[in-house]
PDB file of C-alpha atoms in Angstrom:
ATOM      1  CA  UNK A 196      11.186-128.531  63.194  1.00 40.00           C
ATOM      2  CA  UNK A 197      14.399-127.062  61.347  1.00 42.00           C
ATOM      3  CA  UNK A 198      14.846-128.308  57.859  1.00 52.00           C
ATOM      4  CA  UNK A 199      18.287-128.428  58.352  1.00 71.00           C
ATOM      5  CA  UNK A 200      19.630-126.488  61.205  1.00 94.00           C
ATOM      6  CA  UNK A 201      21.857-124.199  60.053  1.00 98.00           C
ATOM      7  CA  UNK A 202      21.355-121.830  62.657  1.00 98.00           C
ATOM      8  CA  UNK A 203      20.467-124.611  65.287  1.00 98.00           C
ATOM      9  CA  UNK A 204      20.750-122.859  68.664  1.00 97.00           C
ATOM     10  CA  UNK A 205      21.056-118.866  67.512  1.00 98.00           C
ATOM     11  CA  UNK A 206      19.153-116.072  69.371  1.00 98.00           C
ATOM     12  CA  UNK A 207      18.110-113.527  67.390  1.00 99.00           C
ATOM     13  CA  UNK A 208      16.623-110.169  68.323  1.00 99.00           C
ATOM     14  CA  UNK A 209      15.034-108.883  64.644  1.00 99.00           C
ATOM     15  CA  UNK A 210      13.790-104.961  64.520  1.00 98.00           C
ATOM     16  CA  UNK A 211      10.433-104.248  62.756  1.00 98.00           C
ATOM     17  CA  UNK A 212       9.690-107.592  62.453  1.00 98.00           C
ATOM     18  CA  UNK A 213       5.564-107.678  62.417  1.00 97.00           C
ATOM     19  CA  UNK A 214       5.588-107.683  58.402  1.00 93.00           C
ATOM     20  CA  UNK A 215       7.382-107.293  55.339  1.00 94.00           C
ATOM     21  CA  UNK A 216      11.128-108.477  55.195  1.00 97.00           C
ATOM     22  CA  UNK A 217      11.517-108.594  59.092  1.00 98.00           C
ATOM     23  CA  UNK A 218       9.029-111.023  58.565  1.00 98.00           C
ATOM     24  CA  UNK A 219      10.443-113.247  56.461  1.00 98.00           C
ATOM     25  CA  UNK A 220      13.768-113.041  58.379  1.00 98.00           C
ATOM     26  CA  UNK A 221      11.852-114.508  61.721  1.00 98.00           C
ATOM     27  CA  UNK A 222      10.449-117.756  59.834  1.00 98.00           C
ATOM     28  CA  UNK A 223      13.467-118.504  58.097  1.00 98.00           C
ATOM     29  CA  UNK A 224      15.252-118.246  60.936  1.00 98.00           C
ATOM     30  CA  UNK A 225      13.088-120.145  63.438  1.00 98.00           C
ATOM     31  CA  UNK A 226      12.677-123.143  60.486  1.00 98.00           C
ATOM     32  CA  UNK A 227      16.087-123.192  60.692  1.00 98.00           C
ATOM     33  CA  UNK A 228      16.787-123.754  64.345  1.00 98.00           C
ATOM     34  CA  UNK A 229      17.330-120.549  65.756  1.00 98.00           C
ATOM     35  CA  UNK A 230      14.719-118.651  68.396  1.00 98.00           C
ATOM     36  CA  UNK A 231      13.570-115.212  68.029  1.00 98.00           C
ATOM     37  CA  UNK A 232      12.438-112.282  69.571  1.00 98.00           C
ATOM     38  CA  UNK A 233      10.360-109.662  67.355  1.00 98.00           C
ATOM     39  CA  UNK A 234      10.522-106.535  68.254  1.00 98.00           C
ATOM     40  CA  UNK A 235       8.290-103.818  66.338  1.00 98.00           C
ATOM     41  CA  UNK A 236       5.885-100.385  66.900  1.00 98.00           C
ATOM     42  CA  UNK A 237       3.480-102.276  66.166  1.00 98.00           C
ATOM     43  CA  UNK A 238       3.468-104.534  69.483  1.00 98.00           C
ATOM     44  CA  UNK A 239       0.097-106.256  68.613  1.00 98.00           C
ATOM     45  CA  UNK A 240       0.898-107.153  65.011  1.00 98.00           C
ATOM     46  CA  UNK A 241       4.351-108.780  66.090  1.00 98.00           C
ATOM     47  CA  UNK A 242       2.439-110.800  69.084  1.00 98.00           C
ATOM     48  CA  UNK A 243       0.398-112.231  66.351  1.00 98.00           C
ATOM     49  CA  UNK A 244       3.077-113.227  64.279  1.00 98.00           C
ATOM     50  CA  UNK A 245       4.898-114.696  67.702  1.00 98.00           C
ATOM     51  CA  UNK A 246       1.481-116.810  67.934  1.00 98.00           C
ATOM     52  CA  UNK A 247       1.762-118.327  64.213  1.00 98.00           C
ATOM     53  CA  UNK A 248       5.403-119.139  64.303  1.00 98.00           C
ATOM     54  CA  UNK A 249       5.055-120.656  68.162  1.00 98.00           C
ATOM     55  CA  UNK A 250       1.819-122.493  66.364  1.00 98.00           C
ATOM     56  CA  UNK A 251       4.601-123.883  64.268  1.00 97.00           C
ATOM     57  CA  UNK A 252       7.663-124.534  66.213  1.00 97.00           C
ATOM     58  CA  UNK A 253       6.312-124.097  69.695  1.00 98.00           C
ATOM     59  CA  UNK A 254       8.724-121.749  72.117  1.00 97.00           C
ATOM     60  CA  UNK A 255      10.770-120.463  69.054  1.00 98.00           C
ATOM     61  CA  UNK A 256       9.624-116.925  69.499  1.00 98.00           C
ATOM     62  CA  UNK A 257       8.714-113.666  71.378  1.00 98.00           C
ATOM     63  CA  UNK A 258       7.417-110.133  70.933  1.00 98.00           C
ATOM     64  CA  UNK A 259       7.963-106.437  72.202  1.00 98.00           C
ATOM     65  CA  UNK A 260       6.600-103.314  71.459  1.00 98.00           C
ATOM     66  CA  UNK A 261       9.780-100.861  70.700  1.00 98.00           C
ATOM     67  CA  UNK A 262      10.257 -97.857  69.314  1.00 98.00           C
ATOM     68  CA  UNK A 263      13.396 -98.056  67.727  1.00 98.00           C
ATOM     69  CA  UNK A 264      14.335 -94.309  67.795  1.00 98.00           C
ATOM     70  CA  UNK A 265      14.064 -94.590  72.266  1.00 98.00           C
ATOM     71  CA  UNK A 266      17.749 -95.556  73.875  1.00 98.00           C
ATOM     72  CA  UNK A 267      15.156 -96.342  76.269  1.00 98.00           C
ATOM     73  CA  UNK A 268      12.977 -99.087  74.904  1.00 98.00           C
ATOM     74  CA  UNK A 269      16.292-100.780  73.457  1.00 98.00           C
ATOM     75  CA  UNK A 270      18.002-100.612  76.876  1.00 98.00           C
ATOM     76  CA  UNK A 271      14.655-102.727  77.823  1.00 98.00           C
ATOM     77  CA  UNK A 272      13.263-104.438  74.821  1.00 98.00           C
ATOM     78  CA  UNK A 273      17.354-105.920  74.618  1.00 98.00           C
ATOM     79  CA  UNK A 274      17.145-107.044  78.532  1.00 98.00           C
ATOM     80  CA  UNK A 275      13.734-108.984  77.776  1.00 98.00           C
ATOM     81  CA  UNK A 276      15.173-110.649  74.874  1.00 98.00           C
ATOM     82  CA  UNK A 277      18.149-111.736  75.927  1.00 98.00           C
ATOM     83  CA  UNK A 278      16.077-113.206  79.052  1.00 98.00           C
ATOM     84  CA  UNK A 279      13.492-115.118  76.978  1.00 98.00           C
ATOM     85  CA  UNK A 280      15.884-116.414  74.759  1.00 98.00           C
ATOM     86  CA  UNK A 281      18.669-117.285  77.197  1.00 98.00           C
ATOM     87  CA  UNK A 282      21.078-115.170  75.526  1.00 98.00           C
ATOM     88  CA  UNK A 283      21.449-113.225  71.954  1.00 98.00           C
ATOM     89  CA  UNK A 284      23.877-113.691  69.111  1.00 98.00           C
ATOM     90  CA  UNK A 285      22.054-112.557  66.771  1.00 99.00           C
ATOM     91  CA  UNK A 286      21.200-108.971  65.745  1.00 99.00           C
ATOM     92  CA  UNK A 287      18.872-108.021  62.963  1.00 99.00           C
ATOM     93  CA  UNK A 288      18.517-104.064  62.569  1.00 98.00           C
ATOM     94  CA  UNK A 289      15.784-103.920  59.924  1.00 98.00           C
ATOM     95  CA  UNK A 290      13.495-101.427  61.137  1.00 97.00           C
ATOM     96  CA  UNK A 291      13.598 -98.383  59.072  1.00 95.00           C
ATOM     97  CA  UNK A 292      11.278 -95.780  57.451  1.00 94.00           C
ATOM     98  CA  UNK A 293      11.266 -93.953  53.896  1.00 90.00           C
ATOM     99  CA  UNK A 294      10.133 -89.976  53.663  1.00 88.00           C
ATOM    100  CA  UNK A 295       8.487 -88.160  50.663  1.00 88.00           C
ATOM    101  CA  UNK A 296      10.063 -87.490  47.547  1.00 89.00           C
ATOM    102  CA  UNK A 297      11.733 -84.008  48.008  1.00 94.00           C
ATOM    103  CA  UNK A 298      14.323 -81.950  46.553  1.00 96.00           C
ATOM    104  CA  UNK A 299      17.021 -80.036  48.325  1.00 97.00           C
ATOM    105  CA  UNK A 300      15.152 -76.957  48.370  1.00 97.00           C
ATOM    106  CA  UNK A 301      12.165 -78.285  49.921  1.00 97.00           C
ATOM    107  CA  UNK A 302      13.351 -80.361  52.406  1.00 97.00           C
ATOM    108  CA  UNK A 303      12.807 -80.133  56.035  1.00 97.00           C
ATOM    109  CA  UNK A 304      14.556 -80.536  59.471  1.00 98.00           C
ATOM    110  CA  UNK A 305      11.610 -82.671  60.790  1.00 97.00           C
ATOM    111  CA  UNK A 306      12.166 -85.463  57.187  1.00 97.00           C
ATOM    112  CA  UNK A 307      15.875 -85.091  58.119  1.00 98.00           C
ATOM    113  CA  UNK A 308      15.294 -85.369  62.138  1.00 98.00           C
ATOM    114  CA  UNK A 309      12.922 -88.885  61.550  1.00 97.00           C
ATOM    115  CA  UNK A 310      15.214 -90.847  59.027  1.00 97.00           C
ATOM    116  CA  UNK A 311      17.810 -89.832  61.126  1.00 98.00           C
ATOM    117  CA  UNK A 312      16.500 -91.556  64.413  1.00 98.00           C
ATOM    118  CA  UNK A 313      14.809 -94.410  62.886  1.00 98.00           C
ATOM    119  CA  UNK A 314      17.203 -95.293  60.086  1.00 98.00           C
ATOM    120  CA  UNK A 315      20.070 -94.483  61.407  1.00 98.00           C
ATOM    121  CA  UNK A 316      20.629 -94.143  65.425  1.00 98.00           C
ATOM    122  CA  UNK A 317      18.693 -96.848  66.132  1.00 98.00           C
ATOM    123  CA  UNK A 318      21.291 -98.759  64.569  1.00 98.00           C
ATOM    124  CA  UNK A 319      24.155 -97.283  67.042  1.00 98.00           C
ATOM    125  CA  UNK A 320      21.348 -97.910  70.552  1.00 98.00           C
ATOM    126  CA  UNK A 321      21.278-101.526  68.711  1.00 98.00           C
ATOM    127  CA  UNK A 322      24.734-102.304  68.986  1.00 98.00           C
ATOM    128  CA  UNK A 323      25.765-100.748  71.471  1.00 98.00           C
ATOM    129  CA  UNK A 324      23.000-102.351  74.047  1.00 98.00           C
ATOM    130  CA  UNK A 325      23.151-105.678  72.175  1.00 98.00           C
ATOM    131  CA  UNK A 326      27.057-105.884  72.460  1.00 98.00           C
ATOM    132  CA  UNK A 327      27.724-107.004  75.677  1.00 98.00           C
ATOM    133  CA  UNK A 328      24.876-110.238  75.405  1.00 98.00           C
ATOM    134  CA  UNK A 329      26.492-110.735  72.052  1.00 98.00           C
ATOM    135  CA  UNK A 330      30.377-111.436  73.724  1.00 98.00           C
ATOM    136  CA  UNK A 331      29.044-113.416  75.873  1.00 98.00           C
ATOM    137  CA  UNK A 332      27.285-115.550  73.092  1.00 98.00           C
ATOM    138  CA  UNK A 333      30.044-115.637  70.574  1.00 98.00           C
ATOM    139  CA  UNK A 334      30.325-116.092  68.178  1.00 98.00           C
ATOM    140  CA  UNK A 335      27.844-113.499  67.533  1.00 98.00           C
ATOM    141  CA  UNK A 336      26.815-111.812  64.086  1.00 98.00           C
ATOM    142  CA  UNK A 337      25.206-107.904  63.728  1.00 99.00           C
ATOM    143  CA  UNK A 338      22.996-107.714  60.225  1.00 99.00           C
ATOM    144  CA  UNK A 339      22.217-103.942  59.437  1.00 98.00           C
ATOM    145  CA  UNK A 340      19.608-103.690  56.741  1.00 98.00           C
ATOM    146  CA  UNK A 341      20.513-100.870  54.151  1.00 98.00           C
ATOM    147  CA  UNK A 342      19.293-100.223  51.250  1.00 96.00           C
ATOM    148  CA  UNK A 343      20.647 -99.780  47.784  1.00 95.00           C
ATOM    149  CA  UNK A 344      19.905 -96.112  48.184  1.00 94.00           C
ATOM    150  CA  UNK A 345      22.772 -96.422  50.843  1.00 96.00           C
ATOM    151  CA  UNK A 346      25.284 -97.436  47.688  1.00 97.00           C
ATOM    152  CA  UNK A 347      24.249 -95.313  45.254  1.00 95.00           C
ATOM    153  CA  UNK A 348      22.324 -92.166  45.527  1.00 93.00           C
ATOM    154  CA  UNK A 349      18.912 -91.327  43.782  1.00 89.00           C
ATOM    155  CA  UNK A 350      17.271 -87.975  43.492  1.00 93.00           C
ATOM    156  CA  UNK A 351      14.666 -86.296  45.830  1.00 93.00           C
ATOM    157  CA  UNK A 352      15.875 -89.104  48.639  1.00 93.00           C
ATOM    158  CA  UNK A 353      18.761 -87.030  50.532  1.00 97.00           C
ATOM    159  CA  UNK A 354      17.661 -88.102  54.061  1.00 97.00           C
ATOM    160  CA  UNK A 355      17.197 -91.651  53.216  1.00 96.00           C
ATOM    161  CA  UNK A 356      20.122 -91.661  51.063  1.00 97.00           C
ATOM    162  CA  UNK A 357      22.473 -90.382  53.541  1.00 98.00           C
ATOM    163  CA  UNK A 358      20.820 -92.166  56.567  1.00 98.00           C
ATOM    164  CA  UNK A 359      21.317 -96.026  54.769  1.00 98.00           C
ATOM    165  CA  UNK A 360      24.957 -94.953  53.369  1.00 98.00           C
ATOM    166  CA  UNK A 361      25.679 -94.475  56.938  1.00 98.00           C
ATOM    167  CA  UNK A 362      24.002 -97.547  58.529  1.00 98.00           C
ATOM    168  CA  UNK A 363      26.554 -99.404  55.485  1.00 98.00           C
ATOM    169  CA  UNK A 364      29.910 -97.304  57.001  1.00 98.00           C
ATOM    170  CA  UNK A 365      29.174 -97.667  60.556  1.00 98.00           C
ATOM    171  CA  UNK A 366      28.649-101.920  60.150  1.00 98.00           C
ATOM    172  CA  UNK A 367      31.977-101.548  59.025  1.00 98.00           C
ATOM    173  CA  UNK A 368      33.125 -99.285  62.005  1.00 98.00           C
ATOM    174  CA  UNK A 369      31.426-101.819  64.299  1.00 98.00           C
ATOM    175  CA  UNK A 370      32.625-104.859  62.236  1.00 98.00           C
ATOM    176  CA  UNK A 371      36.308-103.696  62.817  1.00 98.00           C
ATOM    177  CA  UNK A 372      36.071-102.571  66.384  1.00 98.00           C
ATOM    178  CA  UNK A 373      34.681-106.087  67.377  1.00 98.00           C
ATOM    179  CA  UNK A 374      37.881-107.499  65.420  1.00 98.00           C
ATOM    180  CA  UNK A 375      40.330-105.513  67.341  1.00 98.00           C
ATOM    181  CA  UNK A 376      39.088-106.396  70.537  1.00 98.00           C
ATOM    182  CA  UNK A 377      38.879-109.926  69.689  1.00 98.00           C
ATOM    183  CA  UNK A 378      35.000-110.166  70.224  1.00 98.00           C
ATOM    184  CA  UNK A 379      34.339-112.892  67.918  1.00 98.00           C
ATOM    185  CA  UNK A 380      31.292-110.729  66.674  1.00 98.00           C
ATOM    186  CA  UNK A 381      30.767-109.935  63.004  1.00 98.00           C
ATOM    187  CA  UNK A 382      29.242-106.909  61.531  1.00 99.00           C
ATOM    188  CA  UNK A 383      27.497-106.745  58.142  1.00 99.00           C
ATOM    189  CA  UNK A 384      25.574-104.651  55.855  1.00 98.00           C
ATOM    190  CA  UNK A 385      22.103-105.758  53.643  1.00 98.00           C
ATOM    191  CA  UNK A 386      21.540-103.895  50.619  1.00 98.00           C
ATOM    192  CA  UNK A 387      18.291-104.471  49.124  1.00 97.00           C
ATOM    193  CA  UNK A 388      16.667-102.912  45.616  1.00 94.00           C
ATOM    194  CA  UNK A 389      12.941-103.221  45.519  1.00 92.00           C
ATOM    195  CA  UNK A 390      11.170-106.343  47.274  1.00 93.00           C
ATOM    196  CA  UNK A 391       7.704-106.898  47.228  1.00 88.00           C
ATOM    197  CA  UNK A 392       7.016-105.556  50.618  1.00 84.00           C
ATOM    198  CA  UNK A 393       4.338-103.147  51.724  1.00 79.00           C
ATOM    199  CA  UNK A 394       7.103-100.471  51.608  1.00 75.00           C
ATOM    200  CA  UNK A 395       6.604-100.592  47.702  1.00 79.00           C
ATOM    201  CA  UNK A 396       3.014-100.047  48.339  1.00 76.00           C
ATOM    202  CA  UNK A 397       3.385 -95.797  47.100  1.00 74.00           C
ATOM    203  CA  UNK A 398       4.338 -96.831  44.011  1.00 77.00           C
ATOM    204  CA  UNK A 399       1.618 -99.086  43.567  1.00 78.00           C
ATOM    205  CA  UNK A 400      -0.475 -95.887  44.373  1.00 80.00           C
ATOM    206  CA  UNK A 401       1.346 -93.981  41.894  1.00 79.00           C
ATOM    207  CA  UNK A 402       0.124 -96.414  39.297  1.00 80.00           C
ATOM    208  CA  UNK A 403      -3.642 -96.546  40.577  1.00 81.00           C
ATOM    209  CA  UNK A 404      -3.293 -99.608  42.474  1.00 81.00           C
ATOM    210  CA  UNK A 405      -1.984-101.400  39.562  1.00 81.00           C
ATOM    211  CA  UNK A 406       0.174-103.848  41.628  1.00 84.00           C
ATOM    212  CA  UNK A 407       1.518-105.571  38.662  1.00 85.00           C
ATOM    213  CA  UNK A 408       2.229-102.290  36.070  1.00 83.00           C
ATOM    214  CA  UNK A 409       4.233-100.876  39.526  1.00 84.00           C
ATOM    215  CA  UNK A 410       6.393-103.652  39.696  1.00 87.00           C
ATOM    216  CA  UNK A 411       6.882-103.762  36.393  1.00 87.00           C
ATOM    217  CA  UNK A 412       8.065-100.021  35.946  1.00 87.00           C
ATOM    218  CA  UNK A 413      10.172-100.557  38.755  1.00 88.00           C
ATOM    219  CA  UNK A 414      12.130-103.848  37.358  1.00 89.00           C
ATOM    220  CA  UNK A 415      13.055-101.462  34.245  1.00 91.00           C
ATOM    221  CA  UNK A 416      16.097-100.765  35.958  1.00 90.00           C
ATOM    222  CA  UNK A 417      17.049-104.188  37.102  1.00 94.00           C
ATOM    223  CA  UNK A 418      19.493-106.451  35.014  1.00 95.00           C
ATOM    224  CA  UNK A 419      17.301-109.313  36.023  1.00 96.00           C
ATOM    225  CA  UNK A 420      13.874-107.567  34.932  1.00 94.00           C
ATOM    226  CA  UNK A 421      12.265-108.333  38.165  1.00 93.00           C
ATOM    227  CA  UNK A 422      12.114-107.626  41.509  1.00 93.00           C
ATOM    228  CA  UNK A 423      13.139-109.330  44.273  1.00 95.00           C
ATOM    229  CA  UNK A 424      10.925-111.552  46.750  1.00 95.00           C
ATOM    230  CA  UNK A 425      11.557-111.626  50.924  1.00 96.00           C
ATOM    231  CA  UNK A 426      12.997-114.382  51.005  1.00 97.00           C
ATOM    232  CA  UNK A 427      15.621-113.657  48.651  1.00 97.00           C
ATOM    233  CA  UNK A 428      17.194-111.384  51.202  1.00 98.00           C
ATOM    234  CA  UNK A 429      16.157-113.961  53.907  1.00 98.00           C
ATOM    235  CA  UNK A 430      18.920-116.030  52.749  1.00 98.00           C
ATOM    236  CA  UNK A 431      21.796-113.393  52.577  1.00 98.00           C
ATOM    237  CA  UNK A 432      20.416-112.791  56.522  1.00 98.00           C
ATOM    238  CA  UNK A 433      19.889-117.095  57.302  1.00 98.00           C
ATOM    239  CA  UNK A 434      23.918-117.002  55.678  1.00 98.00           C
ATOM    240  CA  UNK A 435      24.887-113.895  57.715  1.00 98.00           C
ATOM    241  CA  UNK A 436      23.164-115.537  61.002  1.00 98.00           C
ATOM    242  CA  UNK A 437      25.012-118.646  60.461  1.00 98.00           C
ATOM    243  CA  UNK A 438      28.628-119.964  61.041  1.00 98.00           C
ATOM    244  CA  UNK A 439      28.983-120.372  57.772  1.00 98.00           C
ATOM    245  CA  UNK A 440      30.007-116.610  57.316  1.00 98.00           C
ATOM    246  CA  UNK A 441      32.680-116.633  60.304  1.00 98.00           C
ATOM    247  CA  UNK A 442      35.037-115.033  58.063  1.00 98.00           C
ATOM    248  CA  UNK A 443      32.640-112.636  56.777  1.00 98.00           C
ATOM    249  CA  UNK A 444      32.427-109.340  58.768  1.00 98.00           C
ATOM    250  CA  UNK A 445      32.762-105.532  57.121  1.00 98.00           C
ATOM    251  CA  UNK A 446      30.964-106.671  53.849  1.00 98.00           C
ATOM    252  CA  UNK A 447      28.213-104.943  52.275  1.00 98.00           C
ATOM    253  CA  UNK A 448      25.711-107.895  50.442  1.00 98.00           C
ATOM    254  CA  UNK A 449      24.010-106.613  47.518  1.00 97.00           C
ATOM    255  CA  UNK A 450      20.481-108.199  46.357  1.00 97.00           C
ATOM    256  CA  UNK A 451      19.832-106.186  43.569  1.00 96.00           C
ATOM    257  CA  UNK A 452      19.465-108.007  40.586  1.00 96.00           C
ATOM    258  CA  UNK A 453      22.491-106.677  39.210  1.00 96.00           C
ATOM    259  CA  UNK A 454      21.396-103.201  39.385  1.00 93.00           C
ATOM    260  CA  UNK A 455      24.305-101.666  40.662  1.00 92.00           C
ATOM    261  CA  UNK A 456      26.685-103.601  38.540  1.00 93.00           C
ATOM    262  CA  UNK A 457      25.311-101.592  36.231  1.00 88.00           C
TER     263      UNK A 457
END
């Protein structure tokens, strides 16, 4: 059961959530009262993790395959959610995809075209599908996963650069559109620095599968000299989810270990 509830009776539909931080954002969630529905390309891998957390809390979660880049498969995937769960007030855009370290010179359409439609549009087809189920559940809560990169730029990273500043701007656009029309449904940004996710698994390449001299190159940069676990964005999202951030829409959180206080 729920340690202690604080998101007793939230339905939340959570994007690439077979592994890595969408994963952690399901079994927080779910521990703490809510129900889920995991959606991910990888349909198999997020029926198995629907399995172990319904092995846990029994009825506290489904899974869809879904592309996130089809205004197709959210038009669907968002219908069968909202049907399992009874509802959704809860919307977790996390899936998103990095491209290969390139200069402006070099770059390509195609890098530009993919970060584009998985980074960034999915996030509009998200909202804008999800909106009406999340009106009718309000209060309601959007959580767009970001990125650092989407606060301050890096080199070599234009597409994924530009792609999370604008998932940060348009939470905000969505975040004061829902307060004009009185939706009671808040819109918020995620900014994570590096978290020891598969998506840091290049780097670990880049130091010959040295998982340990990786990270620690990459906490160099990081006030705190470490870098960060899932669950330490799992509780900006379990706060976000909550009631406890009613007054909280527009904002950008930042788990960076200080980085960009820098």
């Amino acid at each position: 059961m729920s340690k202690s509830g604080r998101v007793e009776g939230k339905k939340a539909l959570i994007t690439g959530a077979a592994g890595g931080l969408g994963e952690a954002f399901a079994w927080m969630l779910v521990r703490e009262g809510a129900k889920v529905a995991l959606s991910d390309i990888d349909g198999g891998r997020a029926e198995a993790l629907a399995q172990a957390i319904n092995a846990e809390i029994p009825g506290s979660a489904f899974a869809y395959a879904h592309d996130v880049a089809s205004e197709e498969q959210w038009i669907s995937v968002v219908a069968a959610a909202a049907a399992d769960l009874g509802g959704l007030s809860v919307l977790i855009n996390n899936a998103g995809v990095g491209g290969p370290l390139v200069f402006v010179e070099e770059d390509t359409a195609e890098n530009w075209q993919r970060q584009y439609e998985i980074n960034l549009r999915s996030v509009m087809f998200g909202c804008k599908h999800a909106m009406p189920h999340l009106r009718a559940a309000a209060p309601a809560s959007i959580i767009n996963i970001s990125s650092m990169a989407g606060l301050a730029a890096a080199p070599g990273m234009g597409a994924y650069n530009a792609t999370k500043a604008g998932v940060w701007n348009y939470s905000r656009t969505i975040a004061l559109e829902a307060a004009k029309m009185e939706w009671n449904v808040r819109s918020n940004s995620v900014h994570p620095v590096f978290i020891k996710t598969p998506i840091l698994d290049p780097f670990v390449a880049m130091a010959h599968g040295d998982e340990a001299k990786a990270h620690e190159r990459l906490a160099r940069g990081i006030p705190l000299k470490r870098i960060g676990e899932p669950n330490d964005v799992a509780y900006a999202v379990l706060y976000l989810a909550s009631d406890e951030s009613k007054f909280v829409t527009g904002s950008e959180f930042r788990i960076d270990g200080g980085m960009l206080a820098q």
